[in-house]
Short mmCIF file of C-alpha atoms in Angstrom, two decimals:
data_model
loop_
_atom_site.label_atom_id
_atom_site.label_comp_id
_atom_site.label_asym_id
_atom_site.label_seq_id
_atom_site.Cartn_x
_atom_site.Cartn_y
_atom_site.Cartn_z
CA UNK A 15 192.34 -204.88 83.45
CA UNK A 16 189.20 -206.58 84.37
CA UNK A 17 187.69 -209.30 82.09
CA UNK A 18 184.29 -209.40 81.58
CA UNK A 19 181.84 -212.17 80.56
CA UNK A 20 181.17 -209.97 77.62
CA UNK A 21 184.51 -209.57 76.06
CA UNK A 22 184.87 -213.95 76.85
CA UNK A 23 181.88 -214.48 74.74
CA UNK A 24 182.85 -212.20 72.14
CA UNK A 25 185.96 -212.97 71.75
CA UNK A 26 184.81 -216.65 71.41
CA UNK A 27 182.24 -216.05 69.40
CA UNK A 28 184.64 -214.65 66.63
CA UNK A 29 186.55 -217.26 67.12
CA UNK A 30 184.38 -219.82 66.60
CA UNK A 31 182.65 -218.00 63.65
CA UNK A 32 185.91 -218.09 61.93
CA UNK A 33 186.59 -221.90 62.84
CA UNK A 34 183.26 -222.53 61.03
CA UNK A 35 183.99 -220.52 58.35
CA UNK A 36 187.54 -222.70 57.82
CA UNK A 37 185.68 -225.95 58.38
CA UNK A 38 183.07 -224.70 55.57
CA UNK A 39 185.84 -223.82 53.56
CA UNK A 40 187.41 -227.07 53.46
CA UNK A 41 184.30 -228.94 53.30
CA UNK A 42 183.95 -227.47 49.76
CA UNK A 43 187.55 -227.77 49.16
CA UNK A 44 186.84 -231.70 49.86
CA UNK A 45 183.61 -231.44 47.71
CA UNK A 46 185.46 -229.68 44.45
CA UNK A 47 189.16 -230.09 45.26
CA UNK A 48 189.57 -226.32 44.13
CA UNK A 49 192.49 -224.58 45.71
CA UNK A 50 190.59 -221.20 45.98
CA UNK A 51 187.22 -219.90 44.57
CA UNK A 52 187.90 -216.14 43.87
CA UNK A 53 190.51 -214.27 42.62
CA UNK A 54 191.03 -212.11 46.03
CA UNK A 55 191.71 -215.50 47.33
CA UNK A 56 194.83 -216.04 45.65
CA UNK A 57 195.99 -213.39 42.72
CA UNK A 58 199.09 -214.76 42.18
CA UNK A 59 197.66 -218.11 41.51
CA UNK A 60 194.36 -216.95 39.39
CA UNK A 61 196.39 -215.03 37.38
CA UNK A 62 198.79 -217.94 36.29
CA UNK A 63 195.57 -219.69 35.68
CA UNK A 64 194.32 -217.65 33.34
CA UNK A 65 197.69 -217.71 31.19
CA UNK A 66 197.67 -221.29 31.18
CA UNK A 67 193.84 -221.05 30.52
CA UNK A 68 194.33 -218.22 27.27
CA UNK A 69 197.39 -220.58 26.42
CA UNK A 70 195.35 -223.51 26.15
CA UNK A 71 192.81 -222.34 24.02
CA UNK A 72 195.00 -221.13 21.64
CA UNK A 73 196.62 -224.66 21.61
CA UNK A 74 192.94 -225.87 21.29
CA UNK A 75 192.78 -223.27 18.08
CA UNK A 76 196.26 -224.37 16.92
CA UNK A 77 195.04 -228.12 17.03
CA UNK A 78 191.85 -227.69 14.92
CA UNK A 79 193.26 -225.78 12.15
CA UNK A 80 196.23 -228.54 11.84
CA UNK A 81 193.35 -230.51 11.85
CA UNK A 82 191.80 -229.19 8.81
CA UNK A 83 194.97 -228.59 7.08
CA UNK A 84 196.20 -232.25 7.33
CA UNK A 85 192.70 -233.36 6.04
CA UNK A 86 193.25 -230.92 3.35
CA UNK A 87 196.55 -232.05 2.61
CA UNK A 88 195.77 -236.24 2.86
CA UNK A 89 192.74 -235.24 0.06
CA UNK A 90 195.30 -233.14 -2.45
CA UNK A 91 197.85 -236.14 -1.67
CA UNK A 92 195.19 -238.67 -2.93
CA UNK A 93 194.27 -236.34 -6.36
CA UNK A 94 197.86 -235.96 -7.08
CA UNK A 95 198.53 -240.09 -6.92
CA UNK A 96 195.71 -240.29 -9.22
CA UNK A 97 196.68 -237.66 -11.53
CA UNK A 98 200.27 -239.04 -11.35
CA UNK A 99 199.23 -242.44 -12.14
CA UNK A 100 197.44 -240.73 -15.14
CA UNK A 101 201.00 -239.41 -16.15
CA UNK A 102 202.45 -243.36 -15.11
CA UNK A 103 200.39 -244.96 -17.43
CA UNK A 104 200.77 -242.19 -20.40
CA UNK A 105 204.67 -243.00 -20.12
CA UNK A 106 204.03 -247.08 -19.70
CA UNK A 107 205.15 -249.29 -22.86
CA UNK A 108 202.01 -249.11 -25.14
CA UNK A 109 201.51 -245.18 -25.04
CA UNK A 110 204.60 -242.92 -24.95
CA UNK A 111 207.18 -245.49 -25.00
CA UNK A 112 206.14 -247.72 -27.52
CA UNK A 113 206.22 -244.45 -30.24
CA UNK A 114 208.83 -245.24 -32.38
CA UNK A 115 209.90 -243.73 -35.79
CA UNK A 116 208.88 -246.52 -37.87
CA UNK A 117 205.10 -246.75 -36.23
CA UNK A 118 202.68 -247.08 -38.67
CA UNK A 119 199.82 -243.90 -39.24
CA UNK A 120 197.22 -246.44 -37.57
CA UNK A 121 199.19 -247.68 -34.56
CA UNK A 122 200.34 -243.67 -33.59
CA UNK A 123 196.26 -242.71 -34.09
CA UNK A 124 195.87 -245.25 -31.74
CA UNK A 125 198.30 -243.72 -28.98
CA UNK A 126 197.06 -240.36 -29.94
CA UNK A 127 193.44 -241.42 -29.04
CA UNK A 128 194.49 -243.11 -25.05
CA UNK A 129 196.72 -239.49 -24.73
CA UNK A 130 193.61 -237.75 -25.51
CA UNK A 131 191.43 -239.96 -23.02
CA UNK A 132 194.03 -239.66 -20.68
CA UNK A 133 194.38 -235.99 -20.93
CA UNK A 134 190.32 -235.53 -20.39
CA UNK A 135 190.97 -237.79 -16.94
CA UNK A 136 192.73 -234.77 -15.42
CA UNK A 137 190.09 -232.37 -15.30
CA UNK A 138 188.37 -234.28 -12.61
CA UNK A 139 191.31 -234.90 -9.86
CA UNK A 140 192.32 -231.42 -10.83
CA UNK A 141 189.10 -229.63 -9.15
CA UNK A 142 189.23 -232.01 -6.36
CA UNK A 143 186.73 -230.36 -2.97
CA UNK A 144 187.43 -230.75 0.16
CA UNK A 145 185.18 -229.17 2.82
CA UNK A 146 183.34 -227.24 0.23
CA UNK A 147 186.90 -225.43 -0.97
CA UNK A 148 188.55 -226.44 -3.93
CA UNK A 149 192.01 -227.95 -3.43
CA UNK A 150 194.08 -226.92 -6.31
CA UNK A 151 192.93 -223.40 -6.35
CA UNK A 152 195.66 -221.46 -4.41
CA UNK A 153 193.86 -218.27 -2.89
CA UNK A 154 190.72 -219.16 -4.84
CA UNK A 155 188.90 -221.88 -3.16
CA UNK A 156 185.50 -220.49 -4.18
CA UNK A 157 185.25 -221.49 -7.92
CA UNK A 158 186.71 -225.02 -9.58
CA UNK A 159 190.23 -223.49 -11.03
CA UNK A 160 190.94 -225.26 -13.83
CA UNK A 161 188.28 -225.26 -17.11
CA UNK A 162 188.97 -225.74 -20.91
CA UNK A 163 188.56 -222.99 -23.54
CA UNK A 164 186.71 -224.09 -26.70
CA UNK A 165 189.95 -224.40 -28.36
CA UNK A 166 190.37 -227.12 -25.65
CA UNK A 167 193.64 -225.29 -24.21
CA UNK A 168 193.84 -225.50 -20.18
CA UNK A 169 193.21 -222.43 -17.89
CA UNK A 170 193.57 -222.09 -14.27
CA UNK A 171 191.76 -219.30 -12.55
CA UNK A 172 190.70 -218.21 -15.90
CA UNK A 173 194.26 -217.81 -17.50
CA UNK A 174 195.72 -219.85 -20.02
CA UNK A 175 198.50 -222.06 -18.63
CA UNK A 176 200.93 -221.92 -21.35
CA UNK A 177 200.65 -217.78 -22.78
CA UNK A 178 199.16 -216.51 -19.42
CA UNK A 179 196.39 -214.68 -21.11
CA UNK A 180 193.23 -213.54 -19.44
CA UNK A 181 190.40 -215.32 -21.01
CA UNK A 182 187.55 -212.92 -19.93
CA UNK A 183 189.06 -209.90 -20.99
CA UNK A 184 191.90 -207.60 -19.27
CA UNK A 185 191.97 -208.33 -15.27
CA UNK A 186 193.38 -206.25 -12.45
CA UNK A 187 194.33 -206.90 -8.53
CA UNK A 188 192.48 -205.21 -5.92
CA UNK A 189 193.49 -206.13 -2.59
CA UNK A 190 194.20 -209.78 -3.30
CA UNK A 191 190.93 -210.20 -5.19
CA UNK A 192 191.23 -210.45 -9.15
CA UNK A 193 188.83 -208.24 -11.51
CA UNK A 194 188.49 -209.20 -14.82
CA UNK A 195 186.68 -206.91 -17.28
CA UNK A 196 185.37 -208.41 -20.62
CA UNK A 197 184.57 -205.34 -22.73
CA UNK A 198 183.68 -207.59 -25.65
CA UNK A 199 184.34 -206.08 -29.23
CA UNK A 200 183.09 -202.53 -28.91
CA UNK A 201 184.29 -201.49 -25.39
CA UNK A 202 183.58 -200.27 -22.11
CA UNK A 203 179.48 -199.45 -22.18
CA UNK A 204 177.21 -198.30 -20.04
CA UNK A 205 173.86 -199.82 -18.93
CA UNK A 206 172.00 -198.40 -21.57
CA UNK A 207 174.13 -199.60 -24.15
CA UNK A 208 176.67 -196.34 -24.94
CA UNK A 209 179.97 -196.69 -25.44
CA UNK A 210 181.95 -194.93 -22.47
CA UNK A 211 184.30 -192.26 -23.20
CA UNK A 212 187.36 -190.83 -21.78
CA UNK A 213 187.60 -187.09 -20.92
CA UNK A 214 190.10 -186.54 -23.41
CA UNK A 215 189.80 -183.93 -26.15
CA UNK A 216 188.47 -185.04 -27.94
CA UNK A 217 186.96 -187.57 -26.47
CA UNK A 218 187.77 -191.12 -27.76
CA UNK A 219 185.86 -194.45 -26.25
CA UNK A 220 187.23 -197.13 -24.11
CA UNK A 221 187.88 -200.23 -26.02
CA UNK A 222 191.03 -201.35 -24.03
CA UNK A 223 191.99 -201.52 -20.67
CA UNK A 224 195.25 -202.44 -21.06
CA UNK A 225 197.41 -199.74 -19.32
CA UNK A 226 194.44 -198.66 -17.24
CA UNK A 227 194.91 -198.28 -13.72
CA UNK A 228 192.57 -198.88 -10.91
CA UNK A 229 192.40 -196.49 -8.15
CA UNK A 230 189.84 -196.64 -5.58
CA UNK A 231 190.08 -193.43 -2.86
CA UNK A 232 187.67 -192.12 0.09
CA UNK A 233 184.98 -189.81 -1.03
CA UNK A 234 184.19 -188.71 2.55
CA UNK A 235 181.14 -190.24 4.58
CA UNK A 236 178.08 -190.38 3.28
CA UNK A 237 178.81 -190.25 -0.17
CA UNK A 238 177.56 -192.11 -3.17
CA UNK A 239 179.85 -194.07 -5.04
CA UNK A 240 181.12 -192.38 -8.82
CA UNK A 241 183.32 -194.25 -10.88
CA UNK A 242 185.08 -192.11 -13.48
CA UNK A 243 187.58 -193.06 -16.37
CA UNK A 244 189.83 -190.52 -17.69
CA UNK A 245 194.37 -190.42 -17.94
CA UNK A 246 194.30 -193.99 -17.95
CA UNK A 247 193.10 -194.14 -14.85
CA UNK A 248 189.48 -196.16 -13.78
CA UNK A 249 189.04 -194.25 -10.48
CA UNK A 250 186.82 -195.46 -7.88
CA UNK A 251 185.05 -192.89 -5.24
CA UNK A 252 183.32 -194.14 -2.22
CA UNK A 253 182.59 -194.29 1.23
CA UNK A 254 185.56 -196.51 2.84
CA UNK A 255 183.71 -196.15 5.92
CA UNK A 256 180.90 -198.30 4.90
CA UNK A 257 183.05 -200.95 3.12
CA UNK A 258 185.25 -203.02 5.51
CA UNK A 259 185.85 -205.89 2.77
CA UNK A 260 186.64 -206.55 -1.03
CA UNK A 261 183.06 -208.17 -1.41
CA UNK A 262 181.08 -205.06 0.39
CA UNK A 263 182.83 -202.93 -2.12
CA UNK A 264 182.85 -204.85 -5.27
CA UNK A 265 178.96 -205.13 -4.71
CA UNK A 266 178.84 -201.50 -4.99
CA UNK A 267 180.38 -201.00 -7.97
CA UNK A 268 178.37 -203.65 -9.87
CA UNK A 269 175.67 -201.32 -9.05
CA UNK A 270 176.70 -198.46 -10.56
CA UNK A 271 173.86 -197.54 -13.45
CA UNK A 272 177.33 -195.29 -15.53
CA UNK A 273 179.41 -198.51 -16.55
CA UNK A 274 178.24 -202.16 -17.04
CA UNK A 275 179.85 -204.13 -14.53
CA UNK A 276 177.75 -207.63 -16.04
CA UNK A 277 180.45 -208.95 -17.51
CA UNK A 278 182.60 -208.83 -14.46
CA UNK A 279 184.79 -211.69 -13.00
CA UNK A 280 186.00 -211.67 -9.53
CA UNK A 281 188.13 -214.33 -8.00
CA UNK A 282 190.24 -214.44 -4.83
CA UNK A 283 189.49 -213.69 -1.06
CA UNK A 284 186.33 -211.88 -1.19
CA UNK A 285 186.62 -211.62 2.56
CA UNK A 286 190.07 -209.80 2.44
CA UNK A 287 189.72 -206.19 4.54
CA UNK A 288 190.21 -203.11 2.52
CA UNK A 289 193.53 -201.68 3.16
CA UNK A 290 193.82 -198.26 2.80
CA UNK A 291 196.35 -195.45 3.38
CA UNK A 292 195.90 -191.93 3.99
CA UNK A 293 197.60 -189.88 1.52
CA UNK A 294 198.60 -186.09 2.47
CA UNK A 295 196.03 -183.27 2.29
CA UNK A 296 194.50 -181.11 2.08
CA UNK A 297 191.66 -182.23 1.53
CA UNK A 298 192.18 -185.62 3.23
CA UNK A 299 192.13 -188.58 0.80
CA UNK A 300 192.36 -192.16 0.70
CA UNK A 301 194.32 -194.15 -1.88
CA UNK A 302 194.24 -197.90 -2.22
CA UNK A 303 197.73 -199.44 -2.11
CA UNK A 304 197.22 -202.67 -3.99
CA UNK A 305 195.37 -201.44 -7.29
CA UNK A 306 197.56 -202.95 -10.72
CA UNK A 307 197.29 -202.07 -14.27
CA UNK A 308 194.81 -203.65 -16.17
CA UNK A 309 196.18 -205.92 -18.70
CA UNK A 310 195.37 -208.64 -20.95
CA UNK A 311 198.03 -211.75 -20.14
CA UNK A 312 199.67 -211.26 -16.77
CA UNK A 313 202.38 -213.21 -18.81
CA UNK A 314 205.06 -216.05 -17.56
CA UNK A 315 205.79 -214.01 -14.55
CA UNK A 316 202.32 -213.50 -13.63
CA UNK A 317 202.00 -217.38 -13.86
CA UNK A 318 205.17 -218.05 -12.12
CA UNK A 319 203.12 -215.89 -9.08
CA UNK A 320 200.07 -217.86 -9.14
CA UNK A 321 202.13 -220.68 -8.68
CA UNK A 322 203.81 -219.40 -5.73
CA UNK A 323 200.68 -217.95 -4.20
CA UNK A 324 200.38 -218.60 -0.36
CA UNK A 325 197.57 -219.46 2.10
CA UNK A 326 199.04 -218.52 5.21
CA UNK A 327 197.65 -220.86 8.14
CA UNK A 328 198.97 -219.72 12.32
CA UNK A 329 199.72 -223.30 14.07
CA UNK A 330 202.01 -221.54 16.92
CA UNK A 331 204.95 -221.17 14.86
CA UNK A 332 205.45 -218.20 16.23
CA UNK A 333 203.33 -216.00 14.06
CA UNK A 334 205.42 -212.38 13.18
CA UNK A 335 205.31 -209.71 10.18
CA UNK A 336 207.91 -209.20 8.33
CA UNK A 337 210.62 -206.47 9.11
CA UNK A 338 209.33 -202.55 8.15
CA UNK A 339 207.46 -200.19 10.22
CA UNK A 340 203.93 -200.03 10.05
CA UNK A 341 204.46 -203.65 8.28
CA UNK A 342 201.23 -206.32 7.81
CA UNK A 343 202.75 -208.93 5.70
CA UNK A 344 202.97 -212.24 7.68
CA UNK A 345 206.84 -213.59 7.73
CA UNK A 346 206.30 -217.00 5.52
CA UNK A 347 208.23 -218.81 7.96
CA UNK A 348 206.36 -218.27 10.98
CA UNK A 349 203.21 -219.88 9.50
CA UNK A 350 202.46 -222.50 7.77
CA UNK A 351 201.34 -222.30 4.22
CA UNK A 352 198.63 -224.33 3.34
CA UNK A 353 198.23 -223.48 -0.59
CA UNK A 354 198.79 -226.24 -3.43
CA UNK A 355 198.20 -224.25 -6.61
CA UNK A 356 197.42 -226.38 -9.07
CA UNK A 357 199.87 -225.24 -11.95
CA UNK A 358 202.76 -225.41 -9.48
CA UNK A 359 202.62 -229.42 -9.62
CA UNK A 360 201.01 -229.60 -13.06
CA UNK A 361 203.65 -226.83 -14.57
CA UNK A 362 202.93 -223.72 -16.99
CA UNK A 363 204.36 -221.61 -19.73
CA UNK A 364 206.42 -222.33 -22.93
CA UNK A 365 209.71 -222.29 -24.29
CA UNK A 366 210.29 -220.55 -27.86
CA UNK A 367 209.52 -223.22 -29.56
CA UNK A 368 205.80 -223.78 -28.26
CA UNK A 369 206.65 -226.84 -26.05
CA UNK A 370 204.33 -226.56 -23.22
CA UNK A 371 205.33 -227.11 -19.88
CA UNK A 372 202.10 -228.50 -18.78
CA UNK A 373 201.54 -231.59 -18.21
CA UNK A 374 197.69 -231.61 -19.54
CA UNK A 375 198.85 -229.68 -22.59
CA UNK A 376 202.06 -231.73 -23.20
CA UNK A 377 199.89 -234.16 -23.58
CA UNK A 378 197.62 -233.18 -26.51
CA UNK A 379 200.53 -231.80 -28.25
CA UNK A 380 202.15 -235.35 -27.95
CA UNK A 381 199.08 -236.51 -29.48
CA UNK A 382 198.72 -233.55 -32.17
CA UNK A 383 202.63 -234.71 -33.75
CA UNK A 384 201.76 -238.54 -33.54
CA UNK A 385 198.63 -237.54 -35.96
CA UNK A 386 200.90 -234.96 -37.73
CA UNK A 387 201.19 -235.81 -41.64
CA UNK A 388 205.01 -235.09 -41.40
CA UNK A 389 205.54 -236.99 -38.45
CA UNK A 390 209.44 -237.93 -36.60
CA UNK A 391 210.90 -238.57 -34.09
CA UNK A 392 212.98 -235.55 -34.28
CA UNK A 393 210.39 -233.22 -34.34
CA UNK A 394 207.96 -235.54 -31.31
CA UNK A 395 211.43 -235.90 -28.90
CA UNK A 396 211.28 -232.31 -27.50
CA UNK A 397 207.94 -233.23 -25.86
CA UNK A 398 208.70 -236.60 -25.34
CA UNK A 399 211.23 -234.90 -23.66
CA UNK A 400 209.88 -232.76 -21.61
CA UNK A 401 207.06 -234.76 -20.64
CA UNK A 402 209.41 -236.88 -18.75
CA UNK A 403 210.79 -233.69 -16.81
CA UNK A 404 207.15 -232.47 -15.86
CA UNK A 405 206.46 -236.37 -14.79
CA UNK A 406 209.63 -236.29 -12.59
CA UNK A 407 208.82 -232.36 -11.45
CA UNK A 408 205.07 -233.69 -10.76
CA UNK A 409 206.55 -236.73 -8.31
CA UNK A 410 209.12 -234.20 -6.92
CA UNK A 411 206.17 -232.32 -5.31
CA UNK A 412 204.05 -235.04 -3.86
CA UNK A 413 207.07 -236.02 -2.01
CA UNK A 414 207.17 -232.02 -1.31
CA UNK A 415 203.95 -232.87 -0.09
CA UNK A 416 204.56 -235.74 1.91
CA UNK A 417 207.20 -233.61 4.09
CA UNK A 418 204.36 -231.31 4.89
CA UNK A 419 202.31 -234.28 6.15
CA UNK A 420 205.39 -235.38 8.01
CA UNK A 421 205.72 -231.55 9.52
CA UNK A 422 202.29 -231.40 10.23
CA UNK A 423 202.28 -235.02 12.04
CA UNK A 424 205.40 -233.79 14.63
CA UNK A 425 203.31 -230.50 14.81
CA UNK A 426 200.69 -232.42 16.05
CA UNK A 427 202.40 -234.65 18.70
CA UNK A 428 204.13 -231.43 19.74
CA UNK A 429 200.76 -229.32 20.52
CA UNK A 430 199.35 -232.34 21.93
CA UNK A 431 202.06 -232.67 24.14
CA UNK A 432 202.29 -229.17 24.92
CA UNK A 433 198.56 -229.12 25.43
CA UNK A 434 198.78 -231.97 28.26
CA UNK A 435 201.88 -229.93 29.58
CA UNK A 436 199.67 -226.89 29.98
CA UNK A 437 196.77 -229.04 31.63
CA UNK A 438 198.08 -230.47 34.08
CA UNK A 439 200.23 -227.16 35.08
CA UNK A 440 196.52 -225.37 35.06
CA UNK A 441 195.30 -228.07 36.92
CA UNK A 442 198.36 -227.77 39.52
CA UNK A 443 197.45 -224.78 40.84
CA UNK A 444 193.48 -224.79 40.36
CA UNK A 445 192.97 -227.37 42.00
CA UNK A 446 194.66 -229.37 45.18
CA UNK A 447 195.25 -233.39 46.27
CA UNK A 448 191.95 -235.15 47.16
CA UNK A 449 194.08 -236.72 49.95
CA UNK A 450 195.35 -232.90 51.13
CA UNK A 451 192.16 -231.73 50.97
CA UNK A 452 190.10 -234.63 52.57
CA UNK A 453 192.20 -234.40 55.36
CA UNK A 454 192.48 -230.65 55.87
CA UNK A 455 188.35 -231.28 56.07
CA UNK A 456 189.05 -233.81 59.04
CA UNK A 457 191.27 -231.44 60.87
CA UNK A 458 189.26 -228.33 60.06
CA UNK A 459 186.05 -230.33 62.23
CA UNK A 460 187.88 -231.72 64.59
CA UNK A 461 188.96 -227.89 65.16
CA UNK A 462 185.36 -226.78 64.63
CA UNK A 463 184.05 -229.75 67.37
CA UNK A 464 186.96 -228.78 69.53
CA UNK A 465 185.99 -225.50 69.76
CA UNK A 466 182.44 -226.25 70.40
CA UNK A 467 183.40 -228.54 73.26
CA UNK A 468 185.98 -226.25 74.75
CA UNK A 469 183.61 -223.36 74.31
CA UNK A 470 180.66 -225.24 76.41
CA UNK A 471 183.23 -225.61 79.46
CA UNK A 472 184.57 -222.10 79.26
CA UNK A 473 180.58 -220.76 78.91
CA UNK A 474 178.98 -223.00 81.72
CA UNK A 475 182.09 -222.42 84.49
CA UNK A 476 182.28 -218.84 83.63
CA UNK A 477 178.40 -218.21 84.15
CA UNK A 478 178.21 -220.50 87.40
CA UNK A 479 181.08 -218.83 89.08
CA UNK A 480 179.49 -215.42 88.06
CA UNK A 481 175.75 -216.54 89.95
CA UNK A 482 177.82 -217.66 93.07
#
């Protein structure tokens, strides 16, 4: 087989084209130390990247919410020193333990007045802010949680802390949001003013909702909202399809002209999506799941629950629902709650006997039997008692708290840590040694020049020999 000129040159040229296109390479590679530029250049590689890239934001994520939390958590640590000092200085040796049975009516008016200064101290630690959110609110961040009635008793969210009554008026949950309805002395009215009536026969007028359920279901697209009451049921139709969270539907039914929705309280996560389950047909119908009974004191229980309530935070604990098909509910222990209701440190309810098991509370009623006509010791030690529990309880949690800080401190040194890790693996295979590189650029021109030189020989020889 003959070899022509043509096929040398070609040949070359190809060659040398793809000698240049290695020396450019590695010029850039010297210039930006990346190990490729495209993905076709190395899947394998690119696609570790990007796990290491999608893991490190999420560490990034991970990092700023501890962030906040711990922030959080340092400003509810400082409120609860202050209001424990409060407590400190209520049990010190001229208040609570200087009461003795033989005090004079003068000297116990003067401990009853420092328990009541003291007790008006608390409000203001109590509805510490932080970031615009208020601290001791549990779910509700939205609205300061604790407030005084006019007979001066405590409430938090609303609700009294020792009897668990609804101040405003009977309350239900929808979806993690509470709806409080104050019907006032007459009843449920509508805008204009009548009182609303039941479709009983006969008909008889709303003036509890105690026992009344609320029910809110899909009236197909399109459709304008109706809100009927009738069987003990306050029934809610509406388009689910337009509403996607507590707040676009609760804004809905303020507007409806049948019932006056005026005196309505809402707390809790207005921002919650509406969960809904379809319910068998036909026709096809959708039934909120969450909906309670309306009633007028969600009791001890009820306050036992608000002082459990949890803020759920993800900070790469491994973040799982809990066991149950079709299940939503985050597993508590693979997240880390960030709630400090305020009654859980502060205490609630009463025993039989009317001791509270506040701490705010405890402390007017301390002062109430040391300005008590028939005053004892007897009859003052049951609170003296229990004050001293509720101190202890109180210090038990801001240790409680402390651990989180501790937690949240290892947490910290352990995303860091794992967020370097991830770096520099990323950073492995993205990019390559300056020294590698600037030396593959040496050997890729002297390959390039080489070529050029050799080619110039090859050429010249090749086209003289061909003219002779």
């Amino acid at each position: 087989m003959r070899i022509t000129m043509g096929m040398i040159a070609g040949q070359y040229s190809k060659n040398l084209n793809t000698s240049l296109g290695n020396f450019n390479a590695a010029s850039r590679k010297a210039t930006n130390y990346r190990s490729f530029e495209k993905t076709s250049e190395n899947p394998f590689a690119a696609t570790k990247l990007y796990r290491f890239r999608r893991e490190m934001a999420e560490n990034e994520t991970y990092q700023d919410s501890l962030g906040d939390v711990d922030s959080q958590l340092m400003t509810a640590q400082s409120a609860m020193q202050s209001i424990y000092s409060i407590v400190s200085s209520a049990e010190s040796g001229d208040v609570i333990q200087a009461i003795t049975g033989t005090m004079s009516e003068s000297d116990r008016e003067i401990i009853a007045d420092k328990m009541h200064q003291m007790q008006q101290a608390f409000l203001s630690p109590l509805n510490t802010k932080f970031a615009e959110k208020y601290l001791f609110g549990g779910t509700e961040m939205t609205e300061a949680p604790f407030s005084v009635n006019e007979s001066g008793e405590l409430l938090y969210r609303g609700i009294n802390v020792n009897t668990g009554k609804v101040e405003n008026g009977p309350a239900a949950s929808f979806n993690g949001t509470l709806i409080e309805l104050n019907l006032g002395e007459e009843g449920l009215k509508d805008k204009d003013g009548n009182i609303v009536m039941t479709t009983d026969v006969p008909p008889k007028p709303v003036t509890t909702l105690d026992g009344y359920v609320l029910k809110v279901m899909d009236a197909g697209e399109n459709q304008t909202t109706n809100v009927s009451i009738a069987d003990n049921y306050i029934t809610i139709k509406a388009d689910l399809s337009k509403y996607k969270t507590n707040q676009d539907l609760l804004n809905e039914i303020r507007g409806y002209k049948d019932i006056d929705f005026s005196n309505i309280r809402i707390t809790g996560d207005m921002n919650r999506a509406v969960s809904v389950v379809k319910t068998p047909g036909p026709p096809v119908e959708y039934q909120e799941v969450v909906s309670e009974k309306f009633t007028s004191s969600i009791g001890q229980e009820g306050l036992s629950a608000l002082a459990n309530e949890e803020v759920l935070v993800n900070l790469g604990l491994g973040l799982k629902t809990t066991a149950g098909a079709n299940s939503t509910a985050i597993n508590s222990q693979s997240a880390f709650n960030s709630a400090i209701p305020g009654i859980a440190f502060l205490g609630y309810g009463q025993d039989d006997s009317g001791v509270s098991g506040n701490l705010f509370t405890l402390m007017g009623q301390i002062a109430d039997q040391l300005k008590s006509s028939d005053f004892s010791m007897e009859k003052i030690q049951p609170y003296l008692d229990k004050f001293g529990k509720q101190s202890d309880a109180l210090l038990g949690e801001i240790t409680k708290s402390g651990s989180k800080s501790n937690f949240l401190s290892t947490m910290k040194g352990n995303l860091e840590s794992m967020g370097d890790s991830l770096l520099e693996r990323a950073e492995d295979i993205e990019y390559v040694d300056p020294g590698d590189a600037i030396m593959d650029f040496y050997m890729q021109q002297y390959a390039y020049n080489a070529a050029l030189s050799m080619g110039t020989k090859i050429l010249s020889k090749s086209f003289i020999d061909f003219m002779t």
